[in-house]
Amino acid sequence: MDYGQFRAEYDPVFDILDAEKLPPWLPGAVTRLKELAATIDDPPARRSAENDIASLEDVLAEGSDGPPISPAMMEAIRIHSEAGANHGTPAERIARAEAGMAAIGGIAEAAPPTEQASILDLNESLYMLILALEPDRR
């Protein structure tokens, strides 16, 4: 399996998180995604898939502890997941992370003030990724 095939299976499961009530089969779907991720041959792509699953699990855990996650936060998490993907050249990855940071910033700007800081916190790991990938930092 490659990362694109994994995302074809992952995206519909992630989209379910927007539902008012989560379906009872969701934990089984997460387990299945973990099994699929383990079959990805390319190590960086496998790590991306594992990171996607960790994001999914974070959203599930966060949603179960309190109020449902807002649509703005869900969209920011989705963008963060895509922006931090491990595929592509360093320049492509930097460009994707920078675009993700800009998009997350726009989402935070439009979000209620009580949610803005939480959304912007997602940009920290993308910034660290950019620093790690910049050629003059090696």
XYZ file of C-alpha atoms in Angstrom:
138
model
C 0.000 0.000 0.000
C 1.165 3.539 -0.645
C 0.326 6.740 1.233
C -2.251 7.871 -1.330
C -4.153 4.617 -0.923
C -3.971 5.001 2.845
C -5.372 8.556 2.650
C -8.240 7.296 0.509
C -9.184 5.074 3.466
C -8.298 7.632 6.159
C -10.112 10.721 4.868
C -13.670 9.322 5.097
C -12.987 8.155 8.668
C -11.638 11.584 9.617
C -14.673 13.230 8.008
C -16.955 11.237 10.332
C -15.587 13.277 13.232
C -17.747 16.172 12.005
C -20.873 14.165 12.866
C -22.950 15.170 15.867
C -22.761 11.633 17.246
C -19.826 9.335 16.509
C -20.718 5.924 15.110
C -20.027 2.827 17.224
C -17.800 1.332 14.512
C -15.274 4.188 14.694
C -12.788 2.443 17.061
C -12.698 -0.543 14.707
C -12.013 1.782 11.775
C -9.079 3.327 13.645
C -7.675 -0.149 14.343
C -8.038 -1.002 10.643
C -6.207 2.211 9.670
C -3.340 1.269 11.976
C -3.111 -2.105 10.254
C -3.121 -0.443 6.831
C -0.433 2.047 7.878
C 1.812 -0.827 8.924
C 1.710 -2.146 5.340
C 3.152 1.034 3.800
C 6.627 0.164 2.533
C 8.132 3.654 2.368
C 9.278 4.611 5.920
C 8.576 8.377 5.610
C 5.130 7.665 4.151
C 4.449 5.149 6.919
C 5.399 7.806 9.503
C 3.008 10.250 7.822
C 0.231 7.683 8.067
C 1.066 7.040 11.718
C 0.974 10.801 12.361
C -2.412 11.000 10.649
C -3.707 8.255 12.930
C -2.287 10.023 15.981
C -4.153 13.187 14.933
C -7.330 11.174 14.558
C -6.861 9.640 18.001
C -6.137 13.079 19.502
C -9.377 14.430 18.086
C -11.293 11.431 19.428
C -9.726 11.804 22.873
C -10.275 15.555 22.984
C -13.900 15.219 21.894
C -14.641 12.598 24.549
C -13.336 14.748 27.430
C -15.475 17.789 26.886
C -17.560 19.702 24.417
C -17.445 18.633 20.782
C -14.620 19.992 18.680
C -15.647 23.025 16.685
C -15.725 22.987 12.882
C -12.904 25.566 12.877
C -10.653 23.335 14.983
C -11.537 20.286 12.876
C -10.535 22.124 9.705
C -7.316 23.374 11.312
C -6.435 19.821 12.381
C -7.134 18.543 8.868
C -4.889 21.215 7.337
C -2.174 20.551 9.919
C -2.185 16.860 9.077
C -1.808 17.520 5.359
C 0.764 20.298 5.821
C 3.042 18.114 7.928
C 3.043 15.111 5.581
C 6.452 13.506 5.024
C 6.285 13.069 1.258
C 8.021 15.279 -1.299
C 11.312 17.099 -1.490
C 12.412 19.330 1.395
C 11.439 22.405 -0.647
C 7.985 20.952 -1.351
C 7.530 20.061 2.299
C 8.576 23.553 3.415
C 6.152 25.138 0.939
C 3.339 22.834 2.105
C 4.064 23.606 5.785
C 4.168 27.360 5.117
C 0.869 27.191 3.220
C -0.602 25.179 6.078
C 0.550 27.755 8.621
C -1.072 30.533 6.599
C -4.329 28.597 6.282
C -4.375 27.778 10.004
C -3.728 31.453 10.760
C -6.726 32.407 8.630
C -8.917 29.882 10.425
C -7.780 31.210 13.813
C -8.456 34.775 12.755
C -12.070 33.904 11.883
C -12.599 31.744 14.992
C -14.060 32.966 18.272
C -11.466 34.604 20.535
C -11.706 31.732 23.027
C -10.493 29.299 20.376
C -7.874 31.325 18.510
C -4.870 30.415 20.658
C -5.649 26.689 20.561
C -5.884 26.761 16.783
C -2.676 28.788 16.415
C -0.839 26.288 18.642
C -1.018 23.859 15.726
C 1.416 26.070 13.815
C 4.260 25.455 16.265
C 5.036 21.961 15.002
C 4.832 23.139 11.373
C 7.297 25.918 12.167
C 9.655 23.402 13.774
C 9.348 21.207 10.672
C 10.292 24.151 8.451
C 13.335 24.899 10.595
C 14.420 21.267 10.429
C 14.059 21.157 6.641
C 15.762 24.440 5.768
C 19.031 23.652 3.963
C 21.072 26.294 5.797
C 20.166 24.777 9.166
C 21.882 21.441 8.460
